[in-house]
Coordinates of N, CA, C and O in Angstrom, one line a residue:
X5 N 19.6 -17.5 21.0 CA 19.1 -18.4 19.9 C 18.2 -17.6 19.0 O 17.3 -16.8 19.5
X6 N 18.3 -17.7 17.7 CA 17.4 -17.0 16.8 C 16.0 -17.6 17.0 O 15.9 -18.8 17.2
X7 N 15.0 -16.8 16.9 CA 13.7 -17.2 17.1 C 12.8 -17.0 15.9 O 13.1 -16.1 15.1
X8 N 11.8 -17.8 15.7 CA 10.9 -17.6 14.6 C 10.0 -16.5 14.8 O 10.1 -15.7 15.8
X9 N 9.0 -16.3 13.9 CA 8.1 -15.2 14.0 C 7.3 -15.1 15.2 O 6.8 -14.0 15.6
X10 N 7.1 -16.2 15.9 CA 6.3 -16.2 17.1 C 7.2 -16.4 18.4 O 6.7 -16.7 19.5
X11 N 8.5 -16.1 18.3 CA 9.3 -16.2 19.5 C 9.7 -17.6 19.8 O 10.3 -17.8 20.9
X12 N 9.4 -18.6 19.0 CA 9.8 -20.0 19.2 C 11.1 -20.2 18.6 O 11.4 -19.9 17.5
X13 N 12.1 -20.9 19.4 CA 13.4 -21.2 18.8 C 13.2 -22.0 17.5 O 12.4 -22.9 17.4
X14 N 14.0 -21.7 16.5 CA 13.9 -22.4 15.2 C 14.5 -23.8 15.4 O 15.5 -24.0 16.0
X15 N 13.8 -24.7 14.8 CA 14.3 -26.1 14.8 C 14.7 -26.4 13.3 O 13.8 -26.5 12.5
X16 N 15.9 -26.6 13.1 CA 16.4 -26.8 11.7 C 16.7 -28.3 11.4 O 17.0 -28.6 10.2
X17 N 16.8 -29.2 12.4 CA 17.1 -30.6 12.2 C 16.3 -31.2 11.1 O 15.0 -31.1 11.1
X18 N 17.0 -31.8 10.1 CA 16.3 -32.5 9.1 C 16.0 -31.7 7.8 O 15.7 -32.2 6.8
X19 N 16.2 -30.3 8.0 CA 15.9 -29.4 6.9 C 17.1 -29.4 5.9 O 18.2 -29.7 6.3
X20 N 16.9 -29.0 4.7 CA 18.0 -28.9 3.7 C 18.1 -27.4 3.2 O 17.1 -26.8 3.0
X21 N 19.3 -26.9 3.2 CA 19.6 -25.6 2.7 C 20.7 -25.7 1.6 O 21.8 -25.9 2.0
X22 N 20.3 -25.6 0.4 CA 21.2 -25.8 -0.7 C 21.7 -27.3 -0.7 O 20.9 -28.2 -0.7
X23 N 23.0 -27.5 -0.5 CA 23.6 -28.8 -0.5 C 23.7 -29.3 1.0 O 24.0 -30.5 1.2
X24 N 23.4 -28.4 1.9 CA 23.6 -28.8 3.4 C 22.3 -29.5 3.8 O 21.2 -29.0 3.6
X25 N 22.4 -30.6 4.6 CA 21.3 -31.2 5.3 C 21.7 -31.1 6.8 O 22.8 -31.5 7.2
X26 N 20.8 -30.5 7.6 CA 21.0 -30.3 9.0 C 20.8 -31.6 9.8 O 19.8 -32.2 9.7
X27 N 21.9 -32.0 10.5 CA 21.8 -33.3 11.3 C 21.3 -33.0 12.7 O 20.5 -33.8 13.2
X28 N 22.0 -32.1 13.4 CA 21.6 -31.8 14.8 C 22.2 -30.5 15.2 O 23.1 -29.9 14.6
X29 N 21.7 -29.9 16.3 CA 22.2 -28.7 16.9 C 23.5 -29.0 17.7 O 23.6 -30.0 18.3
X30 N 24.5 -28.1 17.6 CA 25.7 -28.2 18.3 C 25.5 -27.6 19.7 O 25.0 -26.5 19.8
X31 N 25.9 -28.4 20.7 CA 25.8 -27.9 22.1 C 26.7 -26.7 22.2 O 27.8 -26.6 21.6
X32 N 26.3 -25.7 23.0 CA 27.1 -24.5 23.3 C 28.3 -24.9 24.1 O 28.2 -25.5 25.1
X33 N 29.5 -24.6 23.5 CA 30.8 -25.0 24.2 C 31.2 -23.8 25.1 O 31.0 -22.7 24.8
X34 N 31.9 -24.2 26.2 CA 32.4 -23.1 27.1 C 33.4 -22.2 26.4 O 33.4 -21.0 26.6
X35 N 34.1 -22.7 25.4 CA 35.1 -21.9 24.6 C 34.3 -20.8 23.8 O 34.7 -19.7 23.9
X36 N 33.3 -21.2 23.1 CA 32.5 -20.2 22.3 C 31.9 -19.2 23.2 O 31.8 -18.0 23.0
X37 N 31.4 -19.7 24.4 CA 30.7 -18.8 25.3 C 31.7 -17.8 25.9 O 31.4 -16.6 26.0
X38 N 32.9 -18.2 26.2 CA 33.9 -17.4 26.8 C 34.4 -16.3 25.8 O 34.8 -15.2 26.1
X39 N 34.3 -16.6 24.5 CA 34.7 -15.7 23.4 C 33.5 -14.7 23.1 O 33.7 -13.8 22.3
X40 N 32.4 -14.9 23.7 CA 31.3 -14.0 23.5 C 30.5 -14.4 22.2 O 29.8 -13.6 21.7
X41 N 30.7 -15.6 21.7 CA 30.1 -16.1 20.5 C 28.7 -16.7 20.9 O 28.6 -17.7 21.5
X42 N 27.7 -15.9 20.6 CA 26.3 -16.4 21.0 C 25.5 -16.9 19.8 O 24.3 -17.1 19.8
X43 N 26.2 -17.2 18.7 CA 25.6 -17.8 17.5 C 25.2 -19.3 17.8 O 25.8 -20.0 18.5
X44 N 24.2 -19.7 17.1 CA 23.7 -21.1 17.2 C 24.3 -21.8 16.0 O 24.2 -21.4 14.8
X45 N 25.0 -22.9 16.2 CA 25.6 -23.7 15.2 C 24.9 -25.0 15.0 O 24.4 -25.6 16.0
X46 N 24.9 -25.6 13.8 CA 24.3 -26.8 13.5 C 25.3 -27.7 12.8 O 26.1 -27.3 12.0
X47 N 25.2 -29.0 13.1 CA 26.1 -30.0 12.4 C 25.3 -30.3 11.1 O 24.2 -30.8 11.1
X48 N 26.0 -30.1 10.0 CA 25.4 -30.3 8.7 C 26.3 -31.2 7.8 O 27.5 -31.2 8.0
X49 N 25.6 -31.9 6.9 CA 26.3 -32.8 5.9 C 26.0 -32.2 4.6 O 24.9 -32.0 4.2
X50 N 27.1 -32.0 3.8 CA 27.0 -31.5 2.4 C 26.6 -32.7 1.5 O 26.8 -33.9 2.0
X51 N 26.1 -32.5 0.4 CA 25.8 -33.6 -0.6 C 26.9 -34.5 -0.9 O 26.8 -35.6 -1.2
X52 N 28.2 -33.9 -0.8 CA 29.4 -34.7 -1.1 C 29.8 -35.6 0.1 O 30.7 -36.4 -0.1
X53 N 29.1 -35.4 1.2 CA 29.5 -36.2 2.4 C 30.3 -35.5 3.5 O 30.4 -36.0 4.6
X54 N 30.8 -34.3 3.2 CA 31.5 -33.5 4.2 C 30.6 -33.0 5.3 O 29.5 -32.5 5.1
X55 N 31.1 -33.2 6.6 CA 30.3 -32.8 7.7 C 31.0 -31.6 8.4 O 32.2 -31.6 8.6
X56 N 30.2 -30.6 8.8 CA 30.8 -29.4 9.4 C 29.8 -28.7 10.3 O 28.6 -28.8 10.1
X57 N 30.3 -27.9 11.3 CA 29.4 -27.1 12.1 C 29.2 -25.8 11.2 O 30.1 -25.1 10.8
X58 N 27.9 -25.5 11.0 CA 27.5 -24.3 10.2 C 26.7 -23.4 11.1 O 25.8 -23.8 11.8
X59 N 27.0 -22.1 11.0 CA 26.2 -21.1 11.7 C 24.7 -21.1 11.2 O 24.5 -21.0 10.0
X60 N 23.8 -21.0 12.1 CA 22.4 -21.1 11.8 C 22.0 -19.9 10.9 O 21.2 -20.1 10.0
X61 N 22.5 -18.7 11.2 CA 22.1 -17.6 10.4 C 22.6 -17.7 8.9 O 22.0 -17.2 8.0
X62 N 23.7 -18.4 8.8 CA 24.3 -18.6 7.4 C 23.3 -19.5 6.6 O 23.1 -19.3 5.4
X63 N 22.7 -20.5 7.3 CA 21.8 -21.4 6.6 C 20.5 -20.7 6.3 O 20.0 -20.7 5.2
X64 N 19.9 -20.0 7.3 CA 18.6 -19.4 7.1 C 18.6 -18.1 6.2 O 17.5 -17.8 5.6
X65 N 19.7 -17.4 6.1 CA 19.8 -16.2 5.2 C 20.3 -16.5 3.9 O 20.4 -15.6 3.0
X66 N 20.8 -17.8 3.6 CA 21.4 -18.1 2.3 C 22.9 -17.8 2.2 O 23.4 -17.8 1.1
X67 N 23.5 -17.5 3.3 CA 24.9 -17.1 3.3 C 25.8 -18.3 3.0 O 26.9 -18.1 2.5
X68 N 25.3 -19.5 3.2 CA 26.1 -20.7 2.8 C 25.1 -21.7 2.3 O 24.0 -21.9 2.8
X69 N 25.6 -22.3 1.2 CA 24.7 -23.3 0.6 C 25.4 -24.6 0.2 O 24.8 -25.6 -0.1
X70 N 26.7 -24.6 0.4 CA 27.5 -25.8 0.1 C 28.9 -25.7 0.8 O 29.3 -24.6 1.2
X71 N 29.6 -26.8 0.8 CA 31.0 -26.8 1.4 C 31.9 -26.1 0.4 O 31.6 -26.0 -0.7
X72 N 33.1 -25.8 0.9 CA 34.1 -25.2 0.1 C 34.5 -26.1 -1.1 O 34.7 -25.6 -2.2
X73 N 34.7 -27.3 -0.9 CA 35.1 -28.2 -2.0 C 34.1 -28.3 -3.1 O 34.4 -28.3 -4.3
X74 N 32.8 -28.3 -2.7 CA 31.7 -28.3 -3.7 C 31.7 -27.0 -4.5 O 31.5 -26.9 -5.7
X75 N 31.9 -25.9 -3.8 CA 32.0 -24.6 -4.4 C 33.1 -24.5 -5.4 O 33.0 -23.9 -6.5
X76 N 34.3 -25.0 -5.0 CA 35.5 -25.0 -5.8 C 35.3 -25.8 -7.1 O 35.6 -25.4 -8.2
X77 N 34.6 -27.0 -6.9 CA 34.3 -27.8 -8.1 C 33.4 -27.1 -9.0 O 33.5 -27.2 -10.3
X78 N 32.4 -26.4 -8.5 CA 31.5 -25.7 -9.3 C 32.2 -24.6 -10.1 O 31.9 -24.4 -11.3
X79 N 33.1 -23.8 -9.5 CA 33.8 -22.8 -10.2 C 34.7 -23.4 -11.2 O 34.8 -22.9 -12.4
X80 N 35.4 -24.5 -10.9 CA 36.2 -25.2 -11.9 C 35.4 -25.6 -13.1 O 35.9 -25.5 -14.2
X81 N 34.3 -26.2 -12.9 CA 33.4 -26.6 -14.0 C 33.0 -25.5 -14.9 O 33.0 -25.6 -16.1
X82 N 32.6 -24.3 -14.3 CA 32.2 -23.1 -15.0 C 33.4 -22.6 -15.9 O 33.2 -22.2 -17.0
X83 N 34.6 -22.6 -15.3 CA 35.7 -22.1 -16.0 C 36.1 -23.0 -17.1 O 36.3 -22.5 -18.2
X84 N 36.0 -24.3 -16.9 CA 36.3 -25.2 -18.0 C 35.2 -25.0 -19.2 O 35.6 -25.1 -20.3
X85 N 34.0 -24.9 -18.8 CA 32.9 -24.7 -19.8 C 33.2 -23.4 -20.6 O 33.0 -23.4 -21.9
X86 N 33.6 -22.3 -19.9 CA 33.9 -21.1 -20.6 C 35.1 -21.2 -21.6 O 35.0 -20.7 -22.7
X87 N 36.1 -21.9 -21.1 CA 37.3 -22.1 -22.0 C 36.9 -23.0 -23.2 O 37.4 -22.7 -24.3
X88 N 36.1 -24.0 -23.0 CA 35.7 -24.8 -24.1 C 34.9 -24.0 -25.1 O 35.0 -24.2 -26.3
X89 N 34.0 -23.2 -24.6 CA 33.1 -22.4 -25.5 C 34.0 -21.4 -26.3 O 33.7 -21.2 -27.5
X90 N 35.0 -20.8 -25.6 CA 35.9 -19.9 -26.3 C 36.7 -20.6 -27.4 O 36.9 -20.0 -28.5
X91 N 37.1 -21.8 -27.1 CA 38.0 -22.5 -28.1 C 37.1 -22.9 -29.3 O 37.6 -22.9 -30.4
X92 N 35.9 -23.3 -29.1 CA 35.0 -23.6 -30.2 C 34.6 -22.5 -31.0 O 34.3 -22.6 -32.2
X93 N 34.6 -21.3 -30.4 CA 34.2 -20.0 -31.1 C 35.3 -19.6 -32.1 O 35.0 -18.9 -33.0
X94 N 36.5 -20.0 -31.8 CA 37.6 -19.6 -32.7 C 37.7 -20.3 -34.0 O 37.2 -21.2 -34.4

């Protein structure tokens, strides 16, 4: 388990990282253990309501900030805005 600066395990429950809100820690499954996966996962809810297990290091390092569908919507909105701006410039 990742530890804070004083060697105390990090408690992320209730914290928000981007659009993710951490609900609870995922218990270590025998399957993940047998694969040698020693990462800590957290059950998180995105602002859109999607719930997923997210790796703790992804949350704390900024590697993930929203679910895929929110990311896709964001890209789609940026693309549409660029196209509209290009059409108005003509």
